[in-house]
mmCIF file of C-alpha atoms in Angstrom:
data_model
loop_
_atom_site.group_PDB
_atom_site.id
_atom_site.type_symbol
_atom_site.label_atom_id
_atom_site.label_comp_id
_atom_site.label_asym_id
_atom_site.label_seq_id
_atom_site.Cartn_x
_atom_site.Cartn_y
_atom_site.Cartn_z
ATOM 1 C CA UNK A 1 50.905 -34.305 14.791
ATOM 2 C CA UNK A 2 51.943 -32.842 18.152
ATOM 3 C CA UNK A 3 51.518 -29.157 18.920
ATOM 4 C CA UNK A 4 51.517 -26.874 21.954
ATOM 5 C CA UNK A 5 47.994 -25.437 21.997
ATOM 6 C CA UNK A 6 47.284 -22.081 23.623
ATOM 7 C CA UNK A 7 43.782 -22.204 25.080
ATOM 8 C CA UNK A 8 43.735 -19.773 28.019
ATOM 9 C CA UNK A 9 45.686 -16.639 28.886
ATOM 10 C CA UNK A 10 48.568 -17.199 31.318
ATOM 11 C CA UNK A 11 47.855 -20.921 31.567
ATOM 12 C CA UNK A 12 50.439 -23.600 30.654
ATOM 13 C CA UNK A 13 50.162 -24.938 27.131
ATOM 14 C CA UNK A 14 49.724 -28.684 26.834
ATOM 15 C CA UNK A 15 51.250 -30.669 23.993
ATOM 16 C CA UNK A 16 48.275 -32.164 22.157
ATOM 17 C CA UNK A 17 47.670 -34.408 19.157
ATOM 18 C CA UNK A 18 45.981 -32.274 16.511
ATOM 19 C CA UNK A 19 45.060 -32.650 12.840
ATOM 20 C CA UNK A 20 46.691 -30.800 9.975
ATOM 21 C CA UNK A 21 45.133 -30.584 6.497
ATOM 22 C CA UNK A 22 46.834 -31.324 3.194
ATOM 23 C CA UNK A 23 48.282 -28.437 1.159
ATOM 24 C CA UNK A 24 45.788 -26.601 -0.995
ATOM 25 C CA UNK A 25 46.617 -24.333 -3.945
ATOM 26 C CA UNK A 26 49.714 -22.210 -3.218
ATOM 27 C CA UNK A 27 50.228 -23.900 0.161
ATOM 28 C CA UNK A 28 53.302 -25.644 1.530
ATOM 29 C CA UNK A 29 53.615 -28.287 4.250
ATOM 30 C CA UNK A 30 56.804 -27.799 6.267
ATOM 31 C CA UNK A 31 58.304 -30.176 8.833
ATOM 32 C CA UNK A 32 59.401 -27.941 11.682
ATOM 33 C CA UNK A 33 63.018 -28.492 12.726
ATOM 34 C CA UNK A 34 63.530 -25.513 15.045
ATOM 35 C CA UNK A 35 61.343 -22.743 16.488
ATOM 36 C CA UNK A 36 62.514 -19.769 18.509
ATOM 37 C CA UNK A 37 60.507 -18.589 21.513
ATOM 38 C CA UNK A 38 59.939 -14.879 20.891
ATOM 39 C CA UNK A 39 58.577 -12.018 22.987
ATOM 40 C CA UNK A 40 55.765 -11.543 20.464
ATOM 41 C CA UNK A 41 54.425 -14.953 21.494
ATOM 42 C CA UNK A 42 54.594 -13.836 25.125
ATOM 43 C CA UNK A 43 52.561 -10.681 24.440
ATOM 44 C CA UNK A 44 49.653 -12.878 23.373
ATOM 45 C CA UNK A 45 50.256 -15.585 25.992
ATOM 46 C CA UNK A 46 49.949 -13.070 28.848
ATOM 47 C CA UNK A 47 47.027 -11.199 27.289
ATOM 48 C CA UNK A 48 48.857 -7.919 26.627
ATOM 49 C CA UNK A 49 47.667 -8.239 23.038
ATOM 50 C CA UNK A 50 44.267 -9.886 22.495
ATOM 51 C CA UNK A 51 43.905 -12.857 20.192
ATOM 52 C CA UNK A 52 41.355 -15.466 19.152
ATOM 53 C CA UNK A 53 41.707 -18.791 20.993
ATOM 54 C CA UNK A 54 42.492 -21.657 20.748
ATOM 55 C CA UNK A 55 45.617 -21.131 18.656
ATOM 56 C CA UNK A 56 49.030 -22.627 18.036
ATOM 57 C CA UNK A 57 51.591 -19.943 18.845
ATOM 58 C CA UNK A 58 55.089 -19.668 17.385
ATOM 59 C CA UNK A 59 56.352 -17.807 14.334
ATOM 60 C CA UNK A 60 60.187 -17.794 14.384
ATOM 61 C CA UNK A 61 61.070 -21.052 12.688
ATOM 62 C CA UNK A 62 62.931 -23.086 10.107
ATOM 63 C CA UNK A 63 62.264 -26.501 8.614
ATOM 64 C CA UNK A 64 62.167 -28.729 5.568
ATOM 65 C CA UNK A 65 59.443 -28.782 2.922
ATOM 66 C CA UNK A 66 57.508 -32.071 2.922
ATOM 67 C CA UNK A 67 54.737 -31.436 0.403
ATOM 68 C CA UNK A 68 53.469 -28.675 -1.880
ATOM 69 C CA UNK A 69 50.037 -27.896 -3.274
ATOM 70 C CA UNK A 70 48.899 -26.915 -6.744
ATOM 71 C CA UNK A 71 50.432 -23.807 -8.345
ATOM 72 C CA UNK A 72 53.500 -23.892 -6.094
ATOM 73 C CA UNK A 73 56.703 -23.641 -8.098
ATOM 74 C CA UNK A 74 58.984 -21.740 -5.721
ATOM 75 C CA UNK A 75 59.821 -24.689 -3.415
ATOM 76 C CA UNK A 76 59.793 -28.485 -3.644
ATOM 77 C CA UNK A 77 59.952 -31.319 -1.081
ATOM 78 C CA UNK A 78 63.360 -31.433 0.572
ATOM 79 C CA UNK A 79 64.054 -27.696 0.372
ATOM 80 C CA UNK A 80 65.303 -26.027 3.552
ATOM 81 C CA UNK A 81 63.260 -22.937 4.416
ATOM 82 C CA UNK A 82 62.869 -20.159 6.933
ATOM 83 C CA UNK A 83 59.328 -18.993 7.694
ATOM 84 C CA UNK A 84 58.328 -15.358 8.089
ATOM 85 C CA UNK A 85 55.180 -13.724 9.440
ATOM 86 C CA UNK A 86 55.447 -11.031 6.736
ATOM 87 C CA UNK A 87 53.321 -13.105 4.375
ATOM 88 C CA UNK A 88 52.884 -11.034 1.209
ATOM 89 C CA UNK A 89 50.359 -11.155 -1.629
ATOM 90 C CA UNK A 90 52.637 -9.494 -4.179
ATOM 91 C CA UNK A 91 50.078 -7.231 -5.850
ATOM 92 C CA UNK A 92 48.562 -4.846 -3.278
ATOM 93 C CA UNK A 93 49.699 -1.228 -2.902
ATOM 94 C CA UNK A 94 52.037 -2.059 -0.009
ATOM 95 C CA UNK A 95 53.734 -4.857 -1.942
ATOM 96 C CA UNK A 96 53.998 -2.904 -5.187
ATOM 97 C CA UNK A 97 55.565 0.088 -3.437
ATOM 98 C CA UNK A 98 58.188 -2.036 -1.714
ATOM 99 C CA UNK A 99 56.541 -2.283 1.709
ATOM 100 C CA UNK A 100 55.857 -6.016 1.716
ATOM 101 C CA UNK A 101 56.084 -6.273 5.520
ATOM 102 C CA UNK A 102 52.914 -4.148 5.739
ATOM 103 C CA UNK A 103 50.792 -6.400 3.495
ATOM 104 C CA UNK A 104 47.488 -7.392 5.114
ATOM 105 C CA UNK A 105 45.698 -9.073 2.208
ATOM 106 C CA UNK A 106 43.446 -11.940 3.418
ATOM 107 C CA UNK A 107 44.170 -14.202 0.429
ATOM 108 C CA UNK A 108 47.332 -15.589 2.069
ATOM 109 C CA UNK A 109 45.247 -17.424 4.684
ATOM 110 C CA UNK A 110 42.206 -19.651 4.524
ATOM 111 C CA UNK A 111 38.837 -18.015 5.028
ATOM 112 C CA UNK A 112 36.191 -18.934 7.623
ATOM 113 C CA UNK A 113 34.242 -20.897 5.001
ATOM 114 C CA UNK A 114 37.278 -23.048 4.099
ATOM 115 C CA UNK A 115 38.477 -26.177 5.833
ATOM 116 C CA UNK A 116 40.866 -25.087 8.611
ATOM 117 C CA UNK A 117 44.534 -25.801 8.249
ATOM 118 C CA UNK A 118 44.639 -26.973 11.880
ATOM 119 C CA UNK A 119 41.886 -28.665 13.873
ATOM 120 C CA UNK A 120 41.118 -31.042 16.707
ATOM 121 C CA UNK A 121 37.992 -33.188 16.984
ATOM 122 C CA UNK A 122 36.387 -31.052 14.315
ATOM 123 C CA UNK A 123 37.136 -27.794 16.111
ATOM 124 C CA UNK A 124 39.118 -25.099 14.352
ATOM 125 C CA UNK A 125 42.556 -24.122 15.707
ATOM 126 C CA UNK A 126 44.174 -20.837 14.767
ATOM 127 C CA UNK A 127 47.698 -20.261 13.472
ATOM 128 C CA UNK A 128 49.556 -17.445 15.132
ATOM 129 C CA UNK A 129 50.906 -15.034 12.502
ATOM 130 C CA UNK A 130 49.615 -17.429 9.812
ATOM 131 C CA UNK A 131 52.347 -19.872 10.877
ATOM 132 C CA UNK A 132 51.912 -21.662 14.242
ATOM 133 C CA UNK A 133 55.423 -23.052 14.631
ATOM 134 C CA UNK A 134 55.037 -24.579 18.110
ATOM 135 C CA UNK A 135 54.085 -27.737 16.226
ATOM 136 C CA UNK A 136 55.777 -30.602 14.428
ATOM 137 C CA UNK A 137 54.502 -29.328 11.070
ATOM 138 C CA UNK A 138 53.279 -26.073 9.554
ATOM 139 C CA UNK A 139 50.828 -25.644 6.682
ATOM 140 C CA UNK A 140 51.415 -22.190 5.226
ATOM 141 C CA UNK A 141 51.050 -20.027 2.136
ATOM 142 C CA UNK A 142 54.055 -20.269 -0.189
ATOM 143 C CA UNK A 143 54.702 -16.541 0.337
ATOM 144 C CA UNK A 144 55.549 -17.160 3.996
ATOM 145 C CA UNK A 145 58.729 -19.171 3.298
ATOM 146 C CA UNK A 146 62.133 -18.462 1.794
ATOM 147 C CA UNK A 147 64.570 -21.083 0.486
ATOM 148 C CA UNK A 148 68.020 -21.131 2.070
ATOM 149 C CA UNK A 149 71.261 -23.011 1.463
ATOM 150 C CA UNK A 150 71.412 -26.435 3.077
ATOM 151 C CA UNK A 151 74.706 -25.891 4.930
ATOM 152 C CA UNK A 152 72.986 -23.386 7.237
ATOM 153 C CA UNK A 153 72.172 -24.930 10.674
ATOM 154 C CA UNK A 154 68.402 -24.747 11.059
ATOM 155 C CA UNK A 155 68.411 -23.841 14.754
ATOM 156 C CA UNK A 156 70.328 -20.666 13.934
ATOM 157 C CA UNK A 157 68.282 -20.136 10.768
ATOM 158 C CA UNK A 158 65.091 -20.079 12.852
ATOM 159 C CA UNK A 159 66.280 -16.935 14.648
ATOM 160 C CA UNK A 160 66.493 -15.136 11.313
ATOM 161 C CA UNK A 161 62.755 -15.766 10.858
ATOM 162 C CA UNK A 162 61.818 -12.974 13.264
ATOM 163 C CA UNK A 163 64.237 -11.526 15.832
ATOM 164 C CA UNK A 164 67.256 -11.136 13.584
ATOM 165 C CA UNK A 165 65.309 -9.771 10.622
ATOM 166 C CA UNK A 166 63.422 -7.389 12.920
ATOM 167 C CA UNK A 167 66.553 -6.029 14.572
ATOM 168 C CA UNK A 168 68.998 -5.920 11.668
ATOM 169 C CA UNK A 169 66.259 -4.739 9.314
ATOM 170 C CA UNK A 170 65.293 -1.855 11.609
ATOM 171 C CA UNK A 171 68.878 -0.619 11.364
ATOM 172 C CA UNK A 172 69.572 -1.091 7.657
ATOM 173 C CA UNK A 173 66.084 -0.614 6.190
ATOM 174 C CA UNK A 174 63.816 1.380 8.518
ATOM 175 C CA UNK A 175 66.431 3.790 9.871
ATOM 176 C CA UNK A 176 69.047 3.409 7.107
ATOM 177 C CA UNK A 177 71.971 3.905 9.480
ATOM 178 C CA UNK A 178 74.977 5.137 7.542
ATOM 179 C CA UNK A 179 78.680 4.351 8.179
ATOM 180 C CA UNK A 180 80.172 6.473 10.935
ATOM 181 C CA UNK A 181 76.867 7.222 12.683
ATOM 182 C CA UNK A 182 76.369 6.762 16.436
ATOM 183 C CA UNK A 183 73.719 4.335 17.672
ATOM 184 C CA UNK A 184 72.079 3.448 21.003
ATOM 185 C CA UNK A 185 69.985 0.312 21.507
ATOM 186 C CA UNK A 186 67.669 -0.019 24.514
ATOM 187 C CA UNK A 187 67.078 -3.651 25.449
ATOM 188 C CA UNK A 188 69.525 -6.483 24.820
ATOM 189 C CA UNK A 189 67.212 -9.414 24.166
ATOM 190 C CA UNK A 190 67.173 -11.185 20.823
ATOM 191 C CA UNK A 191 65.902 -8.195 18.841
ATOM 192 C CA UNK A 192 68.136 -5.696 20.614
ATOM 193 C CA UNK A 193 71.225 -7.839 20.112
ATOM 194 C CA UNK A 194 70.337 -8.083 16.426
ATOM 195 C CA UNK A 195 70.058 -4.271 16.278
ATOM 196 C CA UNK A 196 73.529 -4.018 17.792
ATOM 197 C CA UNK A 197 74.874 -6.578 15.338
ATOM 198 C CA UNK A 198 73.183 -4.772 12.456
ATOM 199 C CA UNK A 199 74.642 -1.422 13.509
ATOM 200 C CA UNK A 200 78.112 -2.952 13.568
ATOM 201 C CA UNK A 201 77.578 -4.447 10.095
ATOM 202 C CA UNK A 202 76.303 -1.050 8.856
ATOM 203 C CA UNK A 203 79.549 0.580 9.992
ATOM 204 C CA UNK A 204 78.324 2.630 12.948
ATOM 205 C CA UNK A 205 81.262 4.304 14.685
ATOM 206 C CA UNK A 206 79.761 3.852 18.140
ATOM 207 C CA UNK A 207 77.150 1.349 19.263
ATOM 208 C CA UNK A 208 75.861 1.831 22.819
ATOM 209 C CA UNK A 209 73.942 -1.022 24.471
ATOM 210 C CA UNK A 210 71.472 -0.083 27.218
ATOM 211 C CA UNK A 211 70.053 -2.655 29.655
ATOM 212 C CA UNK A 212 69.733 -3.397 33.375
ATOM 213 C CA UNK A 213 71.094 -6.960 33.308
ATOM 214 C CA UNK A 214 74.918 -7.119 33.490
ATOM 215 C CA UNK A 215 75.108 -10.473 31.694
ATOM 216 C CA UNK A 216 73.142 -9.060 28.755
ATOM 217 C CA UNK A 217 75.394 -6.018 28.552
ATOM 218 C CA UNK A 218 78.414 -8.288 28.462
ATOM 219 C CA UNK A 219 76.770 -10.346 25.725
ATOM 220 C CA UNK A 220 76.076 -7.148 23.786
ATOM 221 C CA UNK A 221 79.820 -6.570 23.440
ATOM 222 C CA UNK A 222 80.084 -9.851 21.516
ATOM 223 C CA UNK A 223 77.483 -8.552 19.063
ATOM 224 C CA UNK A 224 79.342 -5.319 18.369
ATOM 225 C CA UNK A 225 78.585 -2.878 21.220
ATOM 226 C CA UNK A 226 81.432 -0.434 21.707
ATOM 227 C CA UNK A 227 79.954 0.911 24.969
ATOM 228 C CA UNK A 228 77.434 -0.312 27.533
ATOM 229 C CA UNK A 229 75.085 1.628 29.813
ATOM 230 C CA UNK A 230 73.568 0.110 32.949
ATOM 231 C CA UNK A 231 70.092 1.651 33.019
ATOM 232 C CA UNK A 232 69.818 0.763 36.708
ATOM 233 C CA UNK A 233 72.861 2.842 37.647
ATOM 234 C CA UNK A 234 71.508 6.265 36.792
ATOM 235 C CA UNK A 235 69.556 8.050 34.076
ATOM 236 C CA UNK A 236 70.316 6.123 30.858
ATOM 237 C CA UNK A 237 69.501 9.164 28.719
ATOM 238 C CA UNK A 238 72.071 11.302 30.482
ATOM 239 C CA UNK A 239 74.626 8.485 30.363
ATOM 240 C CA UNK A 240 74.205 8.201 26.594
ATOM 241 C CA UNK A 241 74.350 11.966 26.116
ATOM 242 C CA UNK A 242 77.503 12.152 28.219
ATOM 243 C CA UNK A 243 79.162 9.369 26.224
ATOM 244 C CA UNK A 244 78.404 11.052 22.907
ATOM 245 C CA UNK A 245 78.598 14.726 23.789
ATOM 246 C CA UNK A 246 74.945 15.443 23.151
ATOM 247 C CA UNK A 247 73.168 12.309 21.947
ATOM 248 C CA UNK A 248 73.271 9.667 19.236
ATOM 249 C CA UNK A 249 72.280 9.944 15.605
ATOM 250 C CA UNK A 250 70.019 6.874 15.883
ATOM 251 C CA UNK A 251 68.355 5.117 18.791
ATOM 252 C CA UNK A 252 66.371 1.889 18.833
ATOM 253 C CA UNK A 253 63.866 0.740 21.455
ATOM 254 C CA UNK A 254 63.657 -3.066 21.562
ATOM 255 C CA UNK A 255 61.556 -3.700 24.679
ATOM 256 C CA UNK A 256 58.070 -2.295 24.088
ATOM 257 C CA UNK A 257 57.564 0.099 27.003
ATOM 258 C CA UNK A 258 56.298 3.670 27.219
ATOM 259 C CA UNK A 259 59.204 4.846 29.383
ATOM 260 C CA UNK A 260 61.949 3.342 27.226
ATOM 261 C CA UNK A 261 60.325 4.681 24.053
ATOM 262 C CA UNK A 262 60.415 8.149 25.561
ATOM 263 C CA UNK A 263 64.026 7.601 26.582
ATOM 264 C CA UNK A 264 64.901 6.563 23.024
ATOM 265 C CA UNK A 265 63.583 9.891 21.732
ATOM 266 C CA UNK A 266 65.345 11.906 24.431
ATOM 267 C CA UNK A 267 68.761 10.340 23.808
ATOM 268 C CA UNK A 268 69.016 11.333 20.138
ATOM 269 C CA UNK A 269 70.906 14.452 19.063
ATOM 270 C CA UNK A 270 69.629 17.305 16.890
ATOM 271 C CA UNK A 271 68.324 15.826 13.635
ATOM 272 C CA UNK A 272 68.411 12.313 15.105
ATOM 273 C CA UNK A 273 65.955 9.474 14.617
ATOM 274 C CA UNK A 274 64.420 7.182 17.244
ATOM 275 C CA UNK A 275 62.990 3.886 15.958
ATOM 276 C CA UNK A 276 60.511 1.996 18.135
ATOM 277 C CA UNK A 277 60.584 -1.751 17.518
ATOM 278 C CA UNK A 278 59.058 -3.116 20.745
ATOM 279 C CA UNK A 279 55.345 -3.881 21.008
ATOM 280 C CA UNK A 280 53.991 -1.166 23.293
ATOM 281 C CA UNK A 281 50.790 -2.437 25.012
ATOM 282 C CA UNK A 282 47.525 -1.245 23.422
ATOM 283 C CA UNK A 283 46.128 1.878 25.048
ATOM 284 C CA UNK A 284 49.469 3.227 26.248
ATOM 285 C CA UNK A 285 50.449 6.670 24.991
ATOM 286 C CA UNK A 286 54.010 7.873 24.431
ATOM 287 C CA UNK A 287 54.641 11.459 25.584
ATOM 288 C CA UNK A 288 57.242 13.627 23.855
ATOM 289 C CA UNK A 289 58.619 17.087 24.593
ATOM 290 C CA UNK A 290 57.214 19.432 21.957
ATOM 291 C CA UNK A 291 60.215 21.772 21.512
ATOM 292 C CA UNK A 292 62.374 18.775 20.547
ATOM 293 C CA UNK A 293 60.631 18.728 17.175
ATOM 294 C CA UNK A 294 62.101 22.160 16.449
ATOM 295 C CA UNK A 295 65.463 20.367 16.441
ATOM 296 C CA UNK A 296 64.216 18.184 13.577
ATOM 297 C CA UNK A 297 64.134 15.041 15.680
ATOM 298 C CA UNK A 298 62.167 12.071 14.305
ATOM 299 C CA UNK A 299 60.387 9.164 15.980
ATOM 300 C CA UNK A 300 59.128 6.247 13.900
ATOM 301 C CA UNK A 301 58.001 2.646 14.163
ATOM 302 C CA UNK A 302 59.350 -0.447 12.453
ATOM 303 C CA UNK A 303 57.397 -3.520 11.420
ATOM 304 C CA UNK A 304 59.568 -6.644 11.132
ATOM 305 C CA UNK A 305 62.537 -4.540 10.087
ATOM 306 C CA UNK A 306 60.776 -3.209 6.962
ATOM 307 C CA UNK A 307 61.918 -6.470 5.435
ATOM 308 C CA UNK A 308 61.953 -7.892 1.908
ATOM 309 C CA UNK A 309 62.511 -11.277 3.493
ATOM 310 C CA UNK A 310 63.099 -13.363 0.365
ATOM 311 C CA UNK A 311 66.023 -11.054 -0.409
ATOM 312 C CA UNK A 312 67.136 -10.279 3.139
ATOM 313 C CA UNK A 313 67.132 -13.686 4.794
ATOM 314 C CA UNK A 314 69.457 -15.484 2.356
ATOM 315 C CA UNK A 315 71.854 -12.548 2.806
ATOM 316 C CA UNK A 316 71.648 -12.885 6.582
ATOM 317 C CA UNK A 317 72.430 -16.593 6.210
ATOM 318 C CA UNK A 318 75.538 -15.618 4.233
ATOM 319 C CA UNK A 319 76.469 -13.076 6.918
ATOM 320 C CA UNK A 320 76.279 -15.800 9.562
ATOM 321 C CA UNK A 321 78.389 -18.247 7.561
ATOM 322 C CA UNK A 322 80.926 -15.462 6.937
ATOM 323 C CA UNK A 323 81.163 -14.763 10.683
ATOM 324 C CA UNK A 324 79.469 -11.347 10.521
ATOM 325 C CA UNK A 325 76.162 -12.299 12.187
ATOM 326 C CA UNK A 326 76.615 -13.718 15.680
ATOM 327 C CA UNK A 327 73.754 -16.171 16.088
ATOM 328 C CA UNK A 328 75.535 -18.846 18.147
ATOM 329 C CA UNK A 329 75.737 -16.598 21.216
ATOM 330 C CA UNK A 330 72.062 -15.648 20.969
ATOM 331 C CA UNK A 331 70.752 -19.133 21.792
ATOM 332 C CA UNK A 332 70.461 -19.472 25.565
ATOM 333 C CA UNK A 333 69.064 -23.011 25.501
ATOM 334 C CA UNK A 334 67.701 -25.700 23.202
ATOM 335 C CA UNK A 335 64.514 -27.213 24.583
ATOM 336 C CA UNK A 336 61.753 -29.723 23.864
ATOM 337 C CA UNK A 337 58.256 -28.681 22.782
ATOM 338 C CA UNK A 338 56.866 -29.507 26.206
ATOM 339 C CA UNK A 339 59.114 -26.869 27.807
ATOM 340 C CA UNK A 340 57.688 -23.977 25.790
ATOM 341 C CA UNK A 341 55.658 -22.415 28.629
ATOM 342 C CA UNK A 342 58.693 -22.311 30.913
ATOM 343 C CA UNK A 343 60.701 -20.757 28.083
ATOM 344 C CA UNK A 344 58.112 -18.008 27.635
ATOM 345 C CA UNK A 345 58.136 -17.219 31.351
ATOM 346 C CA UNK A 346 61.950 -17.082 31.399
ATOM 347 C CA UNK A 347 61.878 -14.723 28.431
ATOM 348 C CA UNK A 348 59.370 -12.461 30.178
ATOM 349 C CA UNK A 349 61.645 -12.225 33.225
ATOM 350 C CA UNK A 350 64.537 -11.120 31.062
ATOM 351 C CA UNK A 351 66.568 -14.201 31.943
ATOM 352 C CA UNK A 352 67.411 -15.344 28.389
ATOM 353 C CA UNK A 353 68.039 -13.982 24.909
ATOM 354 C CA UNK A 354 66.432 -16.892 23.024
ATOM 355 C CA UNK A 355 65.330 -20.436 23.719
ATOM 356 C CA UNK A 356 64.951 -22.638 20.638
ATOM 357 C CA UNK A 357 62.587 -25.621 20.437
ATOM 358 C CA UNK A 358 64.235 -28.533 18.628
ATOM 359 C CA UNK A 359 61.979 -31.098 16.947
ATOM 360 C CA UNK A 360 64.662 -33.486 15.639
#
């Protein structure tokens, strides 16, 4: 099959012919129909986060089951599925206490002594996030897919696989925003727009979008922003505090920077909560003003929206088909696999919300 193989940091990925194994016990072979190009892929492509090479990147995807291995009874060939990097074992402490997105059990991937799922000329190729969706097919553990209804367009479904679940989930699960609360979201890319959309669905009375790109702020209004703040036109913290008379109940950082994480904490009111979603580069420290903690302010992280994806994603599909989740406006372009490097670079420059690779 064809796949975009990542072999060297910051170097274009070539589309190569590679080998994919047959499904083993509890494994599923999925024909990739659509794959979103996400900032998490970019963090590894540019070396911000280290990874083992060579590897097939990509993790935000949807497709159709082609084949299943022994002991698989959840899906069958022909089923439409969304993939998720929150692959869960189902029996560890994290899973059993309802924190499936934190599961790290090694049994959901093949070990170093096993035949690799992906290879070329006998050499092992890695799968980013145990998925590797920048490829025509994916061989994954059955606990990395969720069945969805077949009337859901798969290009929009792919976005639910990461960005949408991360953003909406951070609002409704991690932070548990209640109706009537005020919310600020820093960064209006795919995850940030999903936060805004999630806050609107949760019933927030005010949803403030913060960004430096006017086109993204305008797009944020379509996703449910009641107010917008141009971070390049003055201190965004003060702008948010002025709009709300002292700060928001909940803020969300969806970029992954030290400065914006600190801003997210500073723009919450007394008793407020700041949730950091973005991937802050390793080694960077976030500095907070100590006396703020006497006002019972909270800062926390969120991993993939604290999801229970086999429950959440079918609901998000329903939200989209009911007109509540605005996925159509999130797709900036539909591209071919060979354009993936350009799509990553455009994403890094802040030029697009999401590009989606189409395989059909």
